[in-house]
Coordinates of C-alpha atoms in Angstrom, one line a residue:
M1 CA -144.9 69.4 -48.1
A2 CA -147.1 69.4 -45.1
L3 CA -145.5 70.0 -41.7
I4 CA -147.8 67.4 -40.1
E5 CA -149.5 64.4 -41.7
V6 CA -151.4 61.8 -39.8
S7 CA -153.2 58.8 -41.4
D8 CA -155.6 56.4 -39.7
L9 CA -154.3 57.4 -36.3
Q10 CA -155.5 55.2 -33.5
K11 CA -154.8 55.1 -29.8
S12 CA -156.1 52.6 -27.3
Y13 CA -155.6 52.3 -23.5
S14 CA -156.1 49.2 -21.4
A15 CA -156.9 49.1 -17.7
D16 CA -158.2 46.2 -15.6
G17 CA -158.8 44.2 -18.8
V18 CA -160.9 47.0 -20.4
S19 CA -159.7 48.6 -23.6
T20 CA -160.7 52.2 -24.4
N21 CA -160.3 53.7 -27.8
A22 CA -159.2 57.3 -27.4
L23 CA -158.6 57.9 -31.1
Q24 CA -160.3 56.0 -34.0
G25 CA -159.0 56.5 -37.5
V26 CA -157.9 60.1 -37.4
S27 CA -156.5 61.5 -40.6
F28 CA -155.5 65.1 -41.6
S29 CA -152.5 67.3 -42.6
I30 CA -151.4 70.7 -41.4
E31 CA -149.3 73.0 -43.6
K32 CA -146.5 75.2 -42.3
G33 CA -147.8 78.5 -41.1
E34 CA -151.4 77.4 -40.4
F35 CA -153.3 78.3 -37.2
V36 CA -155.5 75.2 -36.4
A37 CA -157.8 74.7 -33.5
I38 CA -158.6 71.2 -32.4
M39 CA -161.8 71.2 -30.3
G40 CA -164.3 68.9 -28.7
P41 CA -165.9 68.1 -25.4
S42 CA -164.1 66.3 -22.6
G43 CA -163.1 62.8 -23.6
S44 CA -163.2 63.5 -27.3
G45 CA -159.5 62.7 -27.7
K46 CA -158.1 66.1 -28.3
S47 CA -155.5 65.9 -25.5
T48 CA -154.5 62.4 -26.6
L49 CA -154.0 63.7 -30.1
L50 CA -151.9 66.7 -28.9
H51 CA -149.6 64.3 -26.9
I52 CA -149.0 62.2 -30.0
L53 CA -148.4 65.3 -32.3
G54 CA -146.0 66.7 -29.7
F55 CA -144.0 63.5 -29.4
L56 CA -145.1 63.0 -25.8
D57 CA -146.9 59.7 -26.7
R58 CA -147.1 57.2 -29.6
A59 CA -150.2 56.1 -31.5
T60 CA -151.3 52.4 -31.2
E61 CA -151.8 52.2 -35.0
G62 CA -151.6 54.5 -38.0
T63 CA -148.8 56.8 -39.3
Y64 CA -147.6 60.2 -38.2
K65 CA -145.2 62.2 -40.3
F66 CA -143.5 65.4 -39.0
D67 CA -141.7 67.5 -41.5
G68 CA -141.7 64.7 -44.0
K69 CA -140.3 62.0 -41.6
T70 CA -142.3 59.2 -40.0
I71 CA -142.2 59.3 -36.3
D72 CA -141.1 55.6 -36.2
D73 CA -138.0 56.7 -38.1
Y74 CA -136.9 59.0 -35.3
S75 CA -134.6 57.6 -32.5
D76 CA -135.5 58.5 -29.0
E77 CA -132.6 61.0 -29.0
E78 CA -133.9 62.6 -32.3
L79 CA -137.5 62.8 -30.8
A80 CA -136.1 64.7 -27.8
H81 CA -134.1 67.0 -30.1
V82 CA -137.1 67.8 -32.3
R83 CA -139.4 68.3 -29.4
N84 CA -136.9 70.8 -27.8
R85 CA -135.9 72.7 -30.8
K86 CA -138.8 72.6 -33.3
M87 CA -141.8 72.5 -30.9
G88 CA -143.0 74.8 -28.2
F89 CA -145.7 74.0 -25.6
V90 CA -148.1 76.1 -23.7
F91 CA -150.3 74.4 -21.1
Q92 CA -153.4 75.5 -19.1
A93 CA -151.5 75.1 -15.8
F94 CA -148.6 77.3 -16.9
N95 CA -146.0 74.8 -15.5
L96 CA -143.6 77.6 -14.2
L97 CA -141.0 77.0 -11.6
P98 CA -142.4 78.8 -8.5
K99 CA -139.2 80.3 -6.9
T100 CA -137.6 81.3 -10.2
S101 CA -137.7 84.6 -12.0
V102 CA -139.4 85.2 -15.3
L103 CA -136.1 85.3 -17.1
E104 CA -134.9 82.0 -15.6
N105 CA -138.2 80.3 -16.4
V106 CA -138.0 81.4 -20.0
K107 CA -134.4 80.3 -20.2
L108 CA -135.1 76.7 -19.3
P109 CA -135.4 75.1 -22.8
L110 CA -132.0 76.6 -23.7
L111 CA -130.3 74.2 -21.3
Y112 CA -130.8 71.4 -24.0
S113 CA -130.7 73.6 -27.1
G114 CA -127.0 73.4 -28.0
K115 CA -126.8 77.2 -28.1
K116 CA -123.8 78.7 -26.3
E117 CA -124.6 79.8 -22.7
G118 CA -123.3 83.3 -23.5
V119 CA -126.3 84.1 -25.6
W120 CA -129.0 82.6 -23.3
N121 CA -129.8 85.9 -21.6
E122 CA -130.1 87.9 -24.8
I123 CA -132.4 85.3 -26.4
S124 CA -134.5 85.0 -23.3
R125 CA -134.9 88.7 -22.9
K126 CA -136.1 89.0 -26.6
A127 CA -138.7 86.3 -25.9
V128 CA -139.9 88.0 -22.8
D129 CA -140.1 91.3 -24.7
S130 CA -142.1 89.7 -27.5
V131 CA -144.9 89.0 -25.0
G132 CA -144.8 92.4 -23.4
L133 CA -143.3 91.4 -20.0
S134 CA -139.9 93.1 -19.9
H135 CA -141.0 95.1 -16.9
R136 CA -141.7 91.8 -15.0
I137 CA -138.5 90.0 -16.0
K138 CA -137.1 89.7 -12.4
H139 CA -140.5 88.8 -10.8
E140 CA -141.4 85.3 -9.6
P141 CA -144.6 83.6 -10.7
S142 CA -146.3 84.3 -7.4
Q143 CA -146.0 88.0 -8.2
L144 CA -147.7 87.7 -11.6
S145 CA -151.4 87.5 -12.6
G146 CA -152.7 84.5 -14.4
G147 CA -152.5 86.2 -17.8
E148 CA -148.9 87.2 -17.1
K149 CA -148.0 83.7 -16.1
Q150 CA -149.4 82.4 -19.4
R151 CA -147.3 85.1 -21.3
V152 CA -144.2 83.7 -19.6
A153 CA -145.2 80.2 -20.7
I154 CA -145.5 81.5 -24.3
A155 CA -142.1 83.3 -24.1
R156 CA -140.6 80.0 -22.8
A157 CA -142.2 78.2 -25.8
L158 CA -140.8 80.7 -28.2
V159 CA -137.2 80.9 -26.9
N160 CA -135.9 78.2 -29.3
D161 CA -137.8 79.7 -32.2
P162 CA -139.8 76.6 -32.8
Q163 CA -141.6 75.7 -36.1
I164 CA -144.8 74.9 -34.2
I165 CA -146.4 75.9 -31.0
F166 CA -148.9 73.6 -29.2
A167 CA -151.3 75.5 -26.9
D168 CA -153.4 73.2 -24.7
E169 CA -156.4 75.1 -23.3
P170 CA -154.2 78.2 -22.8
T171 CA -157.1 80.4 -21.7
G172 CA -158.7 77.8 -19.5
N173 CA -157.5 79.3 -16.2
L174 CA -157.9 83.0 -17.3
D175 CA -160.6 85.6 -17.2
S176 CA -162.0 86.7 -20.5
K177 CA -159.8 89.9 -20.9
S178 CA -156.6 87.9 -20.1
G179 CA -157.8 85.1 -22.4
Q180 CA -158.3 87.5 -25.3
S181 CA -154.8 88.9 -24.8
I182 CA -153.3 85.4 -25.0
I183 CA -155.2 84.5 -28.1
E184 CA -154.1 87.8 -29.7
I185 CA -150.5 86.9 -28.9
L186 CA -150.9 83.5 -30.6
Q187 CA -152.5 85.2 -33.6
D188 CA -149.6 87.6 -33.9
L189 CA -147.1 84.8 -33.7
N190 CA -148.9 83.1 -36.5
E191 CA -149.6 86.1 -38.8
R192 CA -146.5 88.2 -38.1
D193 CA -143.8 85.6 -37.4
G194 CA -145.2 82.6 -39.4
H195 CA -145.3 80.1 -36.5
T196 CA -147.6 77.2 -37.0
I197 CA -150.1 77.1 -34.1
I198 CA -152.2 74.2 -32.9
L199 CA -154.7 75.3 -30.3
I200 CA -156.5 72.7 -28.2
T201 CA -159.8 74.0 -26.8
H202 CA -163.3 73.1 -25.9
E203 CA -164.6 76.7 -26.4
T204 CA -166.1 77.6 -29.8
N205 CA -165.4 81.3 -29.4
T206 CA -161.8 80.6 -28.7
A207 CA -161.4 78.2 -31.6
E208 CA -162.9 80.7 -34.1
H209 CA -159.8 82.8 -33.7
A210 CA -157.9 80.1 -35.7
G211 CA -158.1 79.8 -39.5
R212 CA -159.3 76.2 -39.3
I213 CA -161.2 74.0 -36.8
I214 CA -160.9 70.3 -36.5
R215 CA -163.7 69.0 -34.4
L216 CA -163.3 65.7 -32.6
H217 CA -166.1 63.5 -31.1
D218 CA -165.6 60.2 -29.5
G219 CA -162.1 59.9 -30.9
K220 CA -163.1 60.6 -34.5
I221 CA -163.1 63.7 -36.7
A222 CA -166.6 65.1 -36.9
D223 CA -165.7 68.1 -39.0
D224 CA -162.6 69.8 -40.5
S225 CA -163.3 73.2 -42.1
P226 CA -162.0 76.7 -42.3
T227 CA -163.4 79.4 -40.0
R228 CA -165.6 82.1 -41.4
G229 CA -163.1 84.8 -40.4
R230 CA -160.7 85.3 -37.5
K231 CA -162.0 87.3 -34.6
R232 CA -160.0 90.2 -33.3
D233 CA -162.8 92.1 -31.4
R234 CA -162.5 91.8 -27.7
D235 CA -166.3 92.1 -27.4
D236 CA -166.6 88.8 -29.4
F237 CA -164.3 86.9 -27.0
E238 CA -166.2 84.9 -24.4
K239 CA -165.2 82.3 -21.9

């Protein structure tokens, strides 16, 4: 059974009497353990699609099944539960609390996890260690580089051991060396730990680190095909 199944997904926005079709008949499935890049130029619909897949928005028409259950069958409480415990999010802007330590930032999703508070520190420390930032665990975001901030964001996404990680332009604010490091972390999470990864990007060289690329254009799927082989060479990574 696929983890994600979408069929004829459509999303329209209306403003000042004008309707804009952000998604037009999008259909695909993603299996557990896949690393999929969704790419396209600005305005292609990729961020709209991510918001729907991540339960942050709803489609206008079409069906979306997550883990075998149609999104319309989830109550608002169930949606919040799944989003917190089964999904992790990494954004271009990091979205870290500025006057809060690395450990406390990573710990945030545990507030709504149902896990006992007595284990929060241990779980959070393991997540920080998994992205190689144990030596920065007491630092605040202002004391970190861009690449380190994104590592914190990944650790925060991992802390509830989600089934799937959505990474929205995670290298967009980073130099090429830091960007390569972030992509390698995502690859390791997929290959070593079995996390399903959905990477949103407009960069071909970043997308080619995934195992499959779904290309969007004007809200439609222009192509959906496997990559020729995952890149691991730093010299091949370009901004």
